[in-house]
Coordinates of C-alpha atoms in Angstrom, one line a residue:
M167 CA 38.3 -24.4 188.3
R168 CA 35.2 -23.1 190.1
K169 CA 33.5 -22.3 186.8
N170 CA 34.2 -25.9 185.6
S171 CA 32.7 -27.3 188.8
I172 CA 29.6 -25.3 188.4
K173 CA 29.3 -26.3 184.8
F174 CA 29.7 -30.0 185.7
L175 CA 27.1 -29.7 188.4
S176 CA 24.7 -28.0 186.0
I177 CA 25.1 -30.8 183.5
L178 CA 24.7 -33.4 186.2
S179 CA 21.4 -31.6 187.3
V180 CA 20.1 -31.7 183.7
F181 CA 20.8 -35.4 183.4
A182 CA 19.2 -36.1 186.8
L183 CA 16.1 -34.1 185.7
L184 CA 15.9 -36.0 182.4
N185 CA 16.3 -39.3 184.2
F186 CA 13.6 -38.4 186.7
T187 CA 11.2 -37.3 183.9
S188 CA 11.9 -40.5 181.9
C189 CA 11.2 -42.6 185.0
K190 CA 8.0 -40.6 185.7
N191 CA 6.8 -41.0 182.1
K192 CA 7.6 -44.7 182.2
E193 CA 5.6 -45.0 185.5
I194 CA 2.7 -43.1 184.0
K195 CA 2.7 -45.3 180.8
E196 CA 2.8 -48.4 182.9
K197 CA -0.2 -47.2 184.9
V198 CA -2.1 -46.3 181.7
I199 CA -1.3 -49.8 180.2
E200 CA -2.3 -51.4 183.5
K201 CA -5.6 -49.5 183.4
E202 CA -6.2 -50.5 179.7
V203 CA -5.5 -54.1 180.5
K204 CA -7.9 -54.0 183.4
K205 CA -10.4 -52.3 181.2
E206 CA -10.0 -55.1 178.5
V207 CA -10.5 -57.9 181.0
K208 CA -13.5 -56.3 182.6
A209 CA -16.5 -58.7 182.4
P210 CA -19.2 -57.7 179.9
T211 CA -22.5 -56.5 181.3
K212 CA -24.7 -57.4 178.4
I213 CA -25.6 -61.0 177.4
S214 CA -25.3 -61.8 173.7
A215 CA -28.5 -63.8 172.9
P216 CA -30.9 -64.1 170.0
A217 CA -34.0 -61.8 170.0
P218 CA -37.3 -63.7 170.6
S219 CA -38.8 -61.9 167.6
P220 CA -35.9 -61.3 165.2
S221 CA -35.9 -58.3 162.9
S222 CA -36.2 -58.5 159.2
T223 CA -36.0 -56.1 156.2
L224 CA -37.7 -56.9 152.9
I225 CA -36.9 -54.9 149.7
Q226 CA -38.8 -55.2 146.5
K227 CA -38.9 -53.3 143.2
V228 CA -42.4 -53.0 141.9
G229 CA -42.4 -51.4 138.4
L230 CA -40.1 -48.4 139.0
T231 CA -41.0 -48.1 142.8
D232 CA -38.8 -49.3 145.6
V233 CA -40.8 -50.8 148.5
T234 CA -39.1 -51.6 151.8
V235 CA -40.7 -53.3 154.8
E236 CA -38.9 -53.4 158.2
Y237 CA -40.5 -55.6 160.9
S238 CA -40.0 -58.0 163.7
R239 CA -41.1 -61.7 163.4
P240 CA -42.7 -63.4 166.4
G241 CA -43.2 -67.1 166.4
M242 CA -46.3 -69.2 167.3
K243 CA -44.4 -71.2 170.0
G244 CA -47.3 -73.5 170.7
R245 CA -49.7 -70.6 171.1
T246 CA -53.1 -69.9 169.5
I247 CA -52.6 -66.7 167.6
F248 CA -55.7 -65.1 166.1
G249 CA -58.6 -64.7 168.4
D250 CA -56.3 -65.3 171.4
L251 CA -52.8 -63.9 171.5
V252 CA -53.9 -61.4 168.8
P253 CA -57.5 -60.6 169.7
Y254 CA -60.2 -60.1 167.1
G255 CA -61.4 -56.6 166.6
K256 CA -58.4 -54.9 168.2
T257 CA -55.7 -52.9 166.5
W258 CA -52.5 -54.9 166.2
R259 CA -48.9 -53.7 165.5
T260 CA -48.7 -56.3 162.7
G261 CA -45.6 -57.9 164.1
A262 CA -43.6 -57.4 167.3
N263 CA -41.6 -54.8 169.0
A264 CA -41.5 -51.4 167.2
N265 CA -44.3 -50.8 164.7
T266 CA -43.9 -52.5 161.3
K267 CA -42.8 -49.9 158.7
I268 CA -43.3 -49.7 155.0
T269 CA -41.5 -47.2 152.7
F270 CA -42.5 -46.3 149.1
S271 CA -40.0 -44.4 146.9
T272 CA -42.8 -43.0 144.8
D273 CA -46.5 -42.1 145.3
V274 CA -48.7 -45.2 145.3
A275 CA -52.5 -45.8 145.5
I276 CA -54.3 -48.1 147.9
D277 CA -58.0 -48.9 147.5
G278 CA -58.2 -46.0 145.0
K279 CA -56.6 -43.5 147.4
N280 CA -53.3 -41.7 146.5
I281 CA -50.6 -42.1 149.1
A282 CA -47.5 -39.8 149.0
A283 CA -44.0 -41.4 148.9
G284 CA -42.6 -41.9 152.4
T285 CA -42.6 -44.2 155.4
Y286 CA -45.7 -45.4 157.2
A287 CA -46.5 -47.8 160.1
V288 CA -48.5 -50.8 159.2
Y289 CA -51.4 -51.6 161.6
S290 CA -54.2 -54.1 161.2
I291 CA -57.4 -55.2 162.8
P292 CA -57.7 -59.0 162.4
N293 CA -61.1 -60.6 162.4
K294 CA -62.3 -64.1 161.6
E295 CA -63.4 -63.5 158.0
S296 CA -61.4 -60.3 157.0
W297 CA -58.9 -57.8 158.2
D298 CA -58.6 -54.0 158.1
I299 CA -55.0 -53.1 157.1
M300 CA -54.0 -49.5 157.8
L301 CA -51.1 -47.2 157.0
Y302 CA -50.4 -44.7 159.8
S303 CA -48.4 -41.5 159.1
D304 CA -46.5 -41.7 162.5
S305 CA -44.0 -44.6 162.2
S306 CA -42.0 -43.8 165.3
N307 CA -44.1 -45.8 167.9
W308 CA -43.0 -48.9 169.8
G309 CA -46.0 -51.0 169.0
N310 CA -49.4 -49.3 169.0
P311 CA -49.5 -45.5 169.7
K312 CA -50.4 -44.5 173.2
E313 CA -53.2 -42.5 171.8
W314 CA -54.6 -43.5 168.4
D315 CA -55.2 -40.6 166.1
E316 CA -57.6 -41.4 163.3
T317 CA -56.4 -38.4 161.3
K318 CA -53.0 -40.1 160.9
V319 CA -54.6 -43.1 159.0
V320 CA -53.6 -42.3 155.4
A321 CA -55.0 -45.5 153.9
K322 CA -57.3 -48.3 155.0
A323 CA -58.1 -51.5 153.0
S324 CA -60.2 -54.6 153.8
A325 CA -58.5 -57.9 153.1
K326 CA -60.3 -61.3 153.0
V327 CA -58.9 -64.0 155.2
I328 CA -57.5 -67.0 153.2
K329 CA -57.0 -70.1 155.2
M330 CA -53.7 -71.9 154.7
P331 CA -53.4 -75.7 154.4
M332 CA -50.7 -75.6 157.1
D333 CA -49.5 -73.4 160.0
V334 CA -46.8 -70.8 159.3
E335 CA -44.8 -70.8 162.5
T336 CA -43.1 -67.4 162.1
F337 CA -45.0 -64.2 161.2
T338 CA -44.1 -63.5 157.6
I339 CA -44.6 -60.5 155.3
T340 CA -44.3 -61.1 151.5
F341 CA -44.7 -59.2 148.2
D342 CA -47.0 -61.2 146.0
D343 CA -48.7 -61.0 142.5
L344 CA -46.2 -58.5 141.2
T345 CA -46.9 -56.7 137.9
N346 CA -45.4 -53.6 136.4
N347 CA -48.2 -51.5 138.0
S348 CA -49.0 -53.2 141.2
G349 CA -48.1 -55.6 144.0
V350 CA -49.8 -57.2 147.1
L351 CA -48.5 -56.9 150.6
G352 CA -49.0 -60.3 152.1
L353 CA -49.3 -61.1 155.8
L354 CA -49.0 -64.8 156.9
W355 CA -49.1 -66.3 160.4
E356 CA -50.7 -69.4 161.9
D357 CA -53.1 -70.7 159.2
V358 CA -54.0 -67.2 157.9
Y359 CA -53.1 -65.2 154.8
V360 CA -54.3 -61.7 154.0
G361 CA -53.2 -59.4 151.2
M362 CA -53.4 -55.7 150.5
Q363 CA -53.0 -54.5 146.9
F364 CA -51.1 -51.3 146.2
D365 CA -50.8 -49.7 142.8
V366 CA -47.6 -47.9 141.5
P367 CA -47.5 -45.2 138.8
T368 CA -45.2 -47.1 136.5
D369 CA -47.0 -46.3 133.2
K370 CA -47.1 -42.6 134.0
N371 CA -43.4 -42.5 134.8
V372 CA -42.3 -44.7 131.8
M373 CA -44.4 -42.6 129.4
A374 CA -42.8 -39.4 130.7
S375 CA -39.4 -41.0 130.3
I376 CA -40.1 -42.1 126.7
T377 CA -41.5 -38.6 125.8
E378 CA -38.4 -36.9 127.3
V379 CA -35.9 -39.3 125.6
M380 CA -37.6 -39.1 122.2
K381 CA -37.3 -35.3 122.2
G382 CA -33.5 -35.6 122.0
E383 CA -31.3 -38.0 120.0
P384 CA -32.4 -41.5 121.1
N385 CA -30.0 -44.4 120.4
A386 CA -30.8 -48.0 119.4
G387 CA -31.3 -49.0 123.1
A388 CA -33.9 -46.2 123.6
Y389 CA -35.9 -47.2 120.5
Y390 CA -35.7 -50.9 121.6
D391 CA -36.9 -50.2 125.2
A392 CA -39.7 -47.9 124.1
A393 CA -40.9 -50.5 121.5
V394 CA -40.8 -53.3 124.0
Y395 CA -42.7 -51.3 126.6
Y396 CA -45.4 -50.4 124.1
K397 CA -45.8 -54.0 123.2
T398 CA -45.9 -55.2 126.8
A399 CA -48.3 -52.4 127.9
N400 CA -50.6 -53.0 124.9
K401 CA -50.1 -49.5 123.6
D402 CA -50.0 -48.3 120.0
V403 CA -48.5 -51.3 118.2
N404 CA -47.8 -49.3 115.0
Q405 CA -45.7 -46.9 117.0
A406 CA -43.9 -50.0 118.5
V407 CA -43.2 -51.3 114.9
T408 CA -41.7 -47.9 114.0
W409 CA -39.4 -47.8 117.0
I410 CA -38.2 -51.5 116.9
D411 CA -37.5 -51.1 113.1
K412 CA -35.4 -48.1 113.9
A413 CA -33.5 -50.0 116.6
I414 CA -32.8 -52.8 114.1
E415 CA -31.6 -50.3 111.5
L416 CA -29.2 -48.7 113.9
T417 CA -27.7 -52.1 114.8
K418 CA -27.5 -53.6 111.3
E419 CA -23.7 -53.7 111.4
D420 CA -23.8 -55.7 114.6
P421 CA -27.3 -57.4 114.7
K422 CA -28.5 -58.7 118.1
F423 CA -30.7 -61.8 118.3
W424 CA -32.8 -60.4 121.2
Y425 CA -33.6 -57.2 119.2
L426 CA -34.7 -59.3 116.3
R427 CA -36.7 -61.5 118.6
Q428 CA -38.7 -58.5 119.8
Q429 CA -39.0 -57.2 116.2
S430 CA -40.6 -60.6 115.3
L431 CA -43.1 -60.4 118.2
I432 CA -44.1 -56.8 117.6
H433 CA -44.6 -57.3 113.8
A434 CA -46.7 -60.4 114.6
K435 CA -48.8 -58.4 117.0
A436 CA -49.3 -55.8 114.3
G437 CA -50.4 -58.5 111.9
K438 CA -47.3 -58.4 109.8
T439 CA -46.7 -62.1 109.7
E440 CA -44.3 -62.2 106.8
S441 CA -41.9 -59.7 108.3
A442 CA -42.3 -61.4 111.7
I443 CA -41.2 -64.7 110.2
A444 CA -38.2 -63.1 108.5
A445 CA -37.1 -61.4 111.8
A446 CA -37.5 -64.7 113.7
K447 CA -35.4 -66.6 111.2
Q448 CA -32.6 -64.0 111.6
S449 CA -32.9 -64.2 115.4
L450 CA -32.8 -68.0 115.3
A451 CA -29.6 -68.1 113.2
L452 CA -27.8 -65.6 115.5
A453 CA -29.0 -67.4 118.6
E454 CA -27.8 -70.7 117.3
K455 CA -24.4 -69.1 116.5
A456 CA -24.2 -67.6 120.0
G457 CA -25.3 -70.9 121.6
N458 CA -28.3 -69.4 123.3
A459 CA -30.6 -72.4 123.7
G460 CA -33.5 -70.4 125.2
Y461 CA -33.8 -68.0 122.2
V462 CA -33.4 -70.9 119.8
K463 CA -36.3 -72.7 121.4
M464 CA -38.5 -69.5 121.5
N465 CA -37.9 -68.7 117.9
K466 CA -38.6 -72.2 116.7
A467 CA -41.9 -72.2 118.6
S468 CA -42.9 -68.8 117.1
L469 CA -42.0 -69.9 113.5
K470 CA -44.1 -73.0 114.0
E471 CA -47.0 -71.0 115.3
W472 CA -46.8 -68.5 112.4
G473 CA -46.7 -71.3 109.8
A474 CA -43.1 -70.6 108.6
K475 CA -41.7 -73.0 106.0

């Protein structure tokens, strides 16, 4: 009987301990939840408001080079900008807040000077008739560097001021006059536009690619791309004829009107008018069948120009 009483008391003690632990855990959980609730309803300390000079990122493919600009865009807001807010003859961050940055994915050239691929800060010195635009190797500054280091200026170009017929309220950077081999970095604000040209090594890279691909087993697409590039870049037109004819031969079971269109243009450029007309007629028929009005129009115009009957 005594043993049973001890056993009963032991079981009772275990239940009491479990109940106490459960209550304690519940109390702890409630306190944690209470703290979380208090944390959630705590008033924010930072105001959500628009930046006076909003940030912007501009991305442009120039030839085979990716060019990215990151900058902040101040507004005129009734102020006189150049010669006042932005003094003449003084180095300007070319935007607001952190320095404006430009990134090139390949080497480029500015004013005849080769610049390695990478990220640079864009600084400028505005004047009434022209600006100096500079690329600075240290792009980590907030605005102008505390101490300007001329050895970090990797490129400098003079840009003529072009007066705009209207005011541009917000400072704007553009990519203008794009070709396969160059572009212009445009800066607009108030009634001023200036542009800095940069050259990219597209031809060098494309020619290297063509040489490499032609060493192997090029397909129809490779022959087509190489021929079109040679035509566009005004290279050896006879080589372009050879390549486009090879592309047409490889696709004769499934002819493509855009391939035939380029064949007609390349043959015409090489002085092969008769074969150019034949290719244009084939391209026209396939384009009409496909319902491509653009190619229909282009082929008809070329046939008329070449005196086709």
